[in-house]
Amino acid sequence: MLLDDQGQAPIQDGGNKEILMRTRHTAASAVLLSCVILLGACSGEPGPRLRDAAPGTGGIVGQIDTKAETPYSFDDATLCLVGPGSVTIEKVEIVAPTGGLRLGTFSVLPSKGGKVSNYISDPRQRLDEVGFPTQGPMTVDRVCPPASDGGVFLLGVEVTKPADATASGSGFVVSYRSGEETHRTYLPPGIVLCQGSDPDLPDCDRKLDLRPPP
């Protein structure tokens, strides 16, 4: 006995073979359609890409008279998206560190009032003291100007060095997840933690190669 399309009432028909074949064909089509839908959901469209919000303007930032094992914070790197959506930053690495410069903590925060305005006025401040989140996913969801006038994100970092000698880094490589893919992008500025109190000391006024690593 066969059932109708709703699976409720018996179908009375002398051509049971034809009905059975039609039923099997319909079921197979439904399975195929489900597979196509699932495949589309898994592959999806490529997620947005992350980039420096002001390419070509990154320079060198630093702090004079720095001490060993003391965190110094900077939020001069800017982030935005090429296209709508959101990405999650998973890792930040210092490019070409010297003097043992190392990254302790990183975070992201939308710029103030839609403008690129820093939260950190003194590198001796800590990220959490000026409002950078210290837990949860580090998400960026603002489209780059001029497509959007909603501002950008700032990348906040805390860096330290093992000795009182000058240490530096030539920017950062940011690894982030967009959709099902992981990408990397380079961000300036370079950072110098100077040994002395004179910003014109040769080791403090050092030139850094601010280019993406090969």
Short mmCIF file of N, CA and C in Angstrom, two decimals, residues 95-211:
data_model
loop_
_atom_site.label_atom_id
_atom_site.label_comp_id
_atom_site.label_asym_id
_atom_site.label_seq_id
_atom_site.Cartn_x
_atom_site.Cartn_y
_atom_site.Cartn_z
N VAL A 95 57.07 42.04 13.88
CA VAL A 95 57.94 41.80 12.72
C VAL A 95 59.36 42.25 13.06
N ALA A 96 60.34 41.39 12.78
CA ALA A 96 61.77 41.68 12.94
C ALA A 96 62.09 42.31 14.29
N PRO A 97 61.75 41.66 15.40
CA PRO A 97 62.05 42.25 16.72
C PRO A 97 63.55 42.28 16.99
N THR A 98 64.01 43.33 17.67
CA THR A 98 65.40 43.43 18.11
C THR A 98 65.40 43.70 19.61
N GLY A 99 66.52 43.38 20.24
CA GLY A 99 66.65 43.64 21.67
C GLY A 99 65.70 42.83 22.53
N GLY A 100 65.15 41.74 21.96
CA GLY A 100 64.24 40.90 22.73
C GLY A 100 62.83 41.44 22.88
N LEU A 101 62.45 42.42 22.04
CA LEU A 101 61.09 42.97 22.13
C LEU A 101 60.07 41.86 21.96
N ARG A 102 59.08 41.81 22.84
CA ARG A 102 58.05 40.77 22.76
C ARG A 102 56.68 41.36 23.06
N LEU A 103 55.68 40.70 22.52
CA LEU A 103 54.29 41.13 22.69
C LEU A 103 53.67 40.41 23.87
N GLY A 104 53.08 41.18 24.79
CA GLY A 104 52.41 40.57 25.93
C GLY A 104 50.93 40.41 25.72
N THR A 105 50.24 41.48 25.34
CA THR A 105 48.79 41.48 25.19
C THR A 105 48.42 42.30 23.97
N PHE A 106 47.34 41.89 23.29
CA PHE A 106 46.78 42.73 22.23
C PHE A 106 45.27 42.80 22.39
N SER A 107 44.68 43.84 21.80
CA SER A 107 43.24 44.02 21.87
C SER A 107 42.82 44.96 20.74
N VAL A 108 41.51 45.05 20.48
CA VAL A 108 41.00 45.99 19.49
C VAL A 108 39.84 46.77 20.10
N LEU A 109 39.68 48.01 19.60
CA LEU A 109 38.63 48.89 20.12
C LEU A 109 38.26 49.87 19.02
N PRO A 110 36.94 50.13 18.84
CA PRO A 110 36.56 51.13 17.83
C PRO A 110 37.13 52.50 18.18
N SER A 111 37.52 53.26 17.14
CA SER A 111 38.03 54.60 17.38
C SER A 111 36.95 55.50 17.95
N LYS A 112 37.36 56.51 18.65
CA LYS A 112 36.43 57.41 19.33
C LYS A 112 35.62 58.23 18.34
N GLY A 113 34.30 58.28 18.57
CA GLY A 113 33.44 59.19 17.83
C GLY A 113 33.53 59.13 16.32
N GLY A 114 33.92 57.95 15.79
CA GLY A 114 34.02 57.83 14.35
C GLY A 114 35.28 58.44 13.77
N LYS A 115 36.19 58.91 14.61
CA LYS A 115 37.45 59.49 14.13
C LYS A 115 38.62 58.68 14.67
N VAL A 116 39.76 58.76 13.96
CA VAL A 116 40.95 58.06 14.41
C VAL A 116 41.58 58.87 15.53
N SER A 117 41.20 58.55 16.73
CA SER A 117 41.69 59.26 17.91
C SER A 117 42.15 58.22 18.92
N ASN A 118 43.39 58.37 19.39
CA ASN A 118 43.98 57.37 20.26
C ASN A 118 43.40 57.41 21.67
N TYR A 119 43.33 56.24 22.29
CA TYR A 119 42.93 56.13 23.69
C TYR A 119 44.14 56.27 24.61
N ILE A 120 45.30 55.88 24.12
CA ILE A 120 46.50 55.86 24.95
C ILE A 120 47.26 57.17 24.77
N SER A 121 47.33 57.97 25.82
CA SER A 121 48.07 59.23 25.78
C SER A 121 49.47 59.08 26.34
N ASP A 122 49.69 58.03 27.14
CA ASP A 122 50.98 57.77 27.76
C ASP A 122 51.26 56.28 27.63
N PRO A 123 52.36 55.89 26.95
CA PRO A 123 52.63 54.45 26.75
C PRO A 123 52.77 53.67 28.05
N ARG A 124 52.91 54.35 29.17
CA ARG A 124 53.01 53.63 30.44
C ARG A 124 51.64 53.20 30.96
N GLN A 125 50.57 53.60 30.27
CA GLN A 125 49.23 53.12 30.62
C GLN A 125 49.06 51.68 30.14
N ARG A 126 48.17 50.95 30.82
CA ARG A 126 47.85 49.59 30.40
C ARG A 126 46.60 49.61 29.52
N LEU A 127 46.45 48.60 28.68
CA LEU A 127 45.31 48.57 27.76
C LEU A 127 43.98 48.58 28.50
N ASP A 128 43.87 47.78 29.56
CA ASP A 128 42.59 47.72 30.27
C ASP A 128 42.28 49.03 31.00
N GLU A 129 43.29 49.82 31.30
CA GLU A 129 43.07 51.09 31.99
C GLU A 129 42.39 52.13 31.10
N VAL A 130 42.55 51.99 29.80
CA VAL A 130 41.96 52.96 28.87
C VAL A 130 40.76 52.40 28.12
N GLY A 131 40.29 51.21 28.50
CA GLY A 131 39.04 50.69 27.95
C GLY A 131 39.16 49.57 26.95
N PHE A 132 40.37 49.13 26.61
CA PHE A 132 40.49 48.00 25.69
C PHE A 132 40.02 46.72 26.38
N PRO A 133 39.21 45.90 25.70
CA PRO A 133 38.75 44.65 26.32
C PRO A 133 39.90 43.67 26.50
N THR A 134 39.84 42.93 27.56
CA THR A 134 40.90 41.95 27.84
C THR A 134 40.42 40.51 27.69
N GLN A 135 39.13 40.31 27.43
CA GLN A 135 38.58 38.97 27.26
C GLN A 135 37.62 38.95 26.09
N GLY A 136 37.29 37.73 25.64
CA GLY A 136 36.33 37.56 24.57
C GLY A 136 36.98 37.68 23.21
N PRO A 137 36.22 37.38 22.15
CA PRO A 137 36.77 37.45 20.79
C PRO A 137 37.11 38.89 20.41
N MET A 138 38.22 39.06 19.71
CA MET A 138 38.65 40.38 19.26
C MET A 138 38.12 40.58 17.84
N THR A 139 36.97 41.24 17.74
CA THR A 139 36.24 41.32 16.48
C THR A 139 36.33 42.72 15.88
N VAL A 140 36.54 42.76 14.57
CA VAL A 140 36.55 44.02 13.81
C VAL A 140 35.39 43.96 12.82
N ASP A 141 34.54 45.01 12.81
CA ASP A 141 33.35 44.97 11.94
C ASP A 141 33.05 46.32 11.30
N ARG A 142 34.05 47.16 11.10
CA ARG A 142 33.83 48.45 10.45
C ARG A 142 34.47 48.47 9.06
N VAL A 143 33.67 48.91 8.08
CA VAL A 143 34.14 48.98 6.70
C VAL A 143 35.04 50.21 6.55
N CYS A 144 36.08 50.06 5.73
CA CYS A 144 37.05 51.13 5.53
C CYS A 144 36.39 52.38 4.91
N PRO A 145 36.79 53.56 5.37
CA PRO A 145 36.39 54.78 4.67
C PRO A 145 36.96 54.77 3.25
N PRO A 146 36.34 55.46 2.29
CA PRO A 146 35.14 56.28 2.44
C PRO A 146 33.83 55.51 2.29
N ALA A 147 33.91 54.18 2.14
CA ALA A 147 32.67 53.40 2.01
C ALA A 147 31.81 53.55 3.25
N SER A 148 32.42 53.82 4.38
CA SER A 148 31.68 54.01 5.63
C SER A 148 32.34 55.15 6.40
N ASP A 149 31.51 55.97 7.04
CA ASP A 149 32.03 57.06 7.86
C ASP A 149 31.90 56.71 9.35
N GLY A 150 31.78 55.42 9.63
CA GLY A 150 31.59 54.99 11.02
C GLY A 150 32.87 54.80 11.79
N GLY A 151 34.00 55.29 11.24
CA GLY A 151 35.25 55.15 11.95
C GLY A 151 35.93 53.82 11.67
N VAL A 152 37.02 53.58 12.38
CA VAL A 152 37.81 52.37 12.20
C VAL A 152 38.07 51.74 13.56
N PHE A 153 38.88 50.69 13.57
CA PHE A 153 39.30 50.06 14.82
C PHE A 153 40.78 50.39 15.07
N LEU A 154 41.15 50.42 16.35
CA LEU A 154 42.53 50.57 16.74
C LEU A 154 43.04 49.25 17.31
N LEU A 155 44.25 48.89 16.93
CA LEU A 155 44.90 47.71 17.50
C LEU A 155 45.76 48.18 18.67
N GLY A 156 45.43 47.72 19.87
CA GLY A 156 46.21 48.04 21.05
C GLY A 156 47.16 46.90 21.39
N VAL A 157 48.42 47.25 21.69
CA VAL A 157 49.42 46.23 22.03
C VAL A 157 50.17 46.66 23.28
N GLU A 158 50.56 45.67 24.09
CA GLU A 158 51.47 45.89 25.21
C GLU A 158 52.76 45.13 24.90
N VAL A 159 53.88 45.84 24.90
CA VAL A 159 55.17 45.21 24.59
C VAL A 159 56.13 45.39 25.75
N THR A 160 57.06 44.45 25.88
CA THR A 160 58.09 44.51 26.91
C THR A 160 59.43 44.13 26.30
N LYS A 161 60.51 44.33 27.08
CA LYS A 161 61.85 43.93 26.67
C LYS A 161 62.55 43.33 27.88
N PRO A 162 63.52 42.45 27.67
CA PRO A 162 64.14 41.75 28.79
C PRO A 162 65.24 42.53 29.50
N ALA A 163 65.74 43.60 28.86
CA ALA A 163 66.85 44.36 29.45
C ALA A 163 66.61 45.84 29.21
N ASP A 164 67.45 46.68 29.83
CA ASP A 164 67.28 48.12 29.68
C ASP A 164 67.76 48.63 28.33
N ALA A 165 68.42 47.81 27.55
CA ALA A 165 68.89 48.23 26.23
C ALA A 165 67.70 48.52 25.30
N THR A 166 67.96 49.32 24.26
CA THR A 166 66.91 49.67 23.31
C THR A 166 66.42 48.43 22.57
N ALA A 167 65.11 48.36 22.38
CA ALA A 167 64.48 47.26 21.63
C ALA A 167 63.51 47.84 20.62
N SER A 168 63.27 47.12 19.54
CA SER A 168 62.39 47.65 18.49
C SER A 168 61.70 46.52 17.74
N GLY A 169 60.68 46.91 16.97
CA GLY A 169 59.97 45.99 16.09
C GLY A 169 59.47 46.75 14.88
N SER A 170 59.48 46.09 13.71
CA SER A 170 59.12 46.76 12.45
C SER A 170 57.67 46.52 12.07
N GLY A 171 56.76 46.77 12.97
CA GLY A 171 55.34 46.58 12.70
C GLY A 171 54.84 45.23 13.18
N PHE A 172 53.64 44.87 12.71
CA PHE A 172 52.97 43.67 13.20
C PHE A 172 52.35 42.89 12.05
N VAL A 173 52.32 41.58 12.21
CA VAL A 173 51.52 40.71 11.33
C VAL A 173 50.32 40.22 12.12
N VAL A 174 49.14 40.48 11.60
CA VAL A 174 47.89 40.12 12.26
C VAL A 174 47.26 38.92 11.56
N SER A 175 47.03 37.85 12.28
CA SER A 175 46.32 36.68 11.74
C SER A 175 44.87 36.77 12.18
N TYR A 176 43.96 36.60 11.23
CA TYR A 176 42.54 36.75 11.55
C TYR A 176 41.70 35.74 10.79
N ARG A 177 40.52 35.49 11.33
CA ARG A 177 39.59 34.54 10.73
C ARG A 177 38.43 35.29 10.11
N SER A 178 38.18 35.01 8.83
CA SER A 178 37.08 35.62 8.09
C SER A 178 36.28 34.50 7.45
N GLY A 179 35.06 34.27 7.94
CA GLY A 179 34.29 33.13 7.46
C GLY A 179 34.99 31.85 7.85
N GLU A 180 35.26 31.00 6.87
CA GLU A 180 35.93 29.73 7.11
C GLU A 180 37.42 29.79 6.81
N GLU A 181 37.94 30.97 6.53
CA GLU A 181 39.32 31.10 6.12
C GLU A 181 40.14 31.91 7.12
N THR A 182 41.45 31.66 7.15
CA THR A 182 42.38 32.42 7.97
C THR A 182 43.33 33.18 7.06
N HIS A 183 43.52 34.47 7.35
CA HIS A 183 44.38 35.32 6.55
C HIS A 183 45.37 36.05 7.46
N ARG A 184 46.38 36.66 6.82
CA ARG A 184 47.36 37.46 7.54
C ARG A 184 47.53 38.79 6.83
N THR A 185 47.72 39.86 7.61
CA THR A 185 47.98 41.17 7.02
C THR A 185 49.03 41.90 7.85
N TYR A 186 49.78 42.76 7.19
CA TYR A 186 50.83 43.53 7.86
C TYR A 186 50.30 44.91 8.26
N LEU A 187 50.70 45.36 9.46
CA LEU A 187 50.31 46.67 9.94
C LEU A 187 51.51 47.41 10.52
N PRO A 188 51.75 48.66 10.09
CA PRO A 188 52.65 49.50 10.85
C PRO A 188 51.88 50.04 12.06
N PRO A 189 52.49 50.77 12.97
CA PRO A 189 53.81 51.39 12.89
C PRO A 189 54.89 50.52 13.50
N GLY A 190 56.15 50.96 13.28
CA GLY A 190 57.25 50.37 14.02
C GLY A 190 57.28 50.93 15.43
N ILE A 191 57.88 50.17 16.35
CA ILE A 191 57.95 50.57 17.76
C ILE A 191 59.39 50.54 18.23
N VAL A 192 59.78 51.58 18.98
CA VAL A 192 61.10 51.61 19.59
C VAL A 192 60.96 51.92 21.08
N LEU A 193 61.50 51.04 21.91
CA LEU A 193 61.61 51.30 23.35
C LEU A 193 63.06 51.71 23.61
N CYS A 194 63.26 53.01 23.85
CA CYS A 194 64.61 53.56 23.94
C CYS A 194 65.24 53.32 25.31
N GLN A 195 66.55 53.14 25.29
CA GLN A 195 67.28 52.93 26.54
C GLN A 195 67.41 54.23 27.33
N GLY A 196 67.76 55.31 26.65
CA GLY A 196 68.02 56.57 27.33
C GLY A 196 66.84 57.50 27.34
N SER A 197 67.09 58.72 27.86
CA SER A 197 66.04 59.73 27.96
C SER A 197 66.12 60.76 26.84
N ASP A 198 67.13 60.66 25.98
CA ASP A 198 67.29 61.61 24.88
C ASP A 198 66.76 60.99 23.59
N PRO A 199 65.64 61.51 23.03
CA PRO A 199 65.07 60.89 21.83
C PRO A 199 65.97 60.98 20.61
N ASP A 200 67.03 61.79 20.68
CA ASP A 200 67.95 61.92 19.54
C ASP A 200 69.13 60.96 19.62
N LEU A 201 69.17 60.11 20.64
CA LEU A 201 70.23 59.13 20.71
C LEU A 201 70.19 58.24 19.46
N PRO A 202 71.35 57.87 18.92
CA PRO A 202 71.35 57.07 17.69
C PRO A 202 70.52 55.80 17.79
N ASP A 203 70.55 55.13 18.94
CA ASP A 203 69.81 53.87 19.04
C ASP A 203 68.32 54.10 19.22
N CYS A 204 67.93 55.32 19.64
CA CYS A 204 66.51 55.61 19.82
C CYS A 204 65.90 56.14 18.52
N ASP A 205 66.69 56.85 17.75
CA ASP A 205 66.21 57.42 16.51
C ASP A 205 66.48 56.48 15.34
N ARG A 206 66.46 55.20 15.61
CA ARG A 206 66.82 54.22 14.58
C ARG A 206 65.76 54.17 13.48
N LYS A 207 66.21 53.83 12.30
CA LYS A 207 65.32 53.68 11.15
C LYS A 207 64.90 52.21 11.06
N LEU A 208 63.61 52.01 10.81
CA LEU A 208 63.08 50.65 10.73
C LEU A 208 62.56 50.39 9.32
N ASP A 209 62.68 49.17 8.87
CA ASP A 209 62.21 48.77 7.56
C ASP A 209 60.74 48.38 7.68
N LEU A 210 59.87 49.35 7.38
CA LEU A 210 58.43 49.13 7.57
C LEU A 210 57.82 48.57 6.28
N ARG A 211 58.09 47.30 6.05
CA ARG A 211 57.52 46.60 4.89
C ARG A 211 57.01 45.24 5.33
#
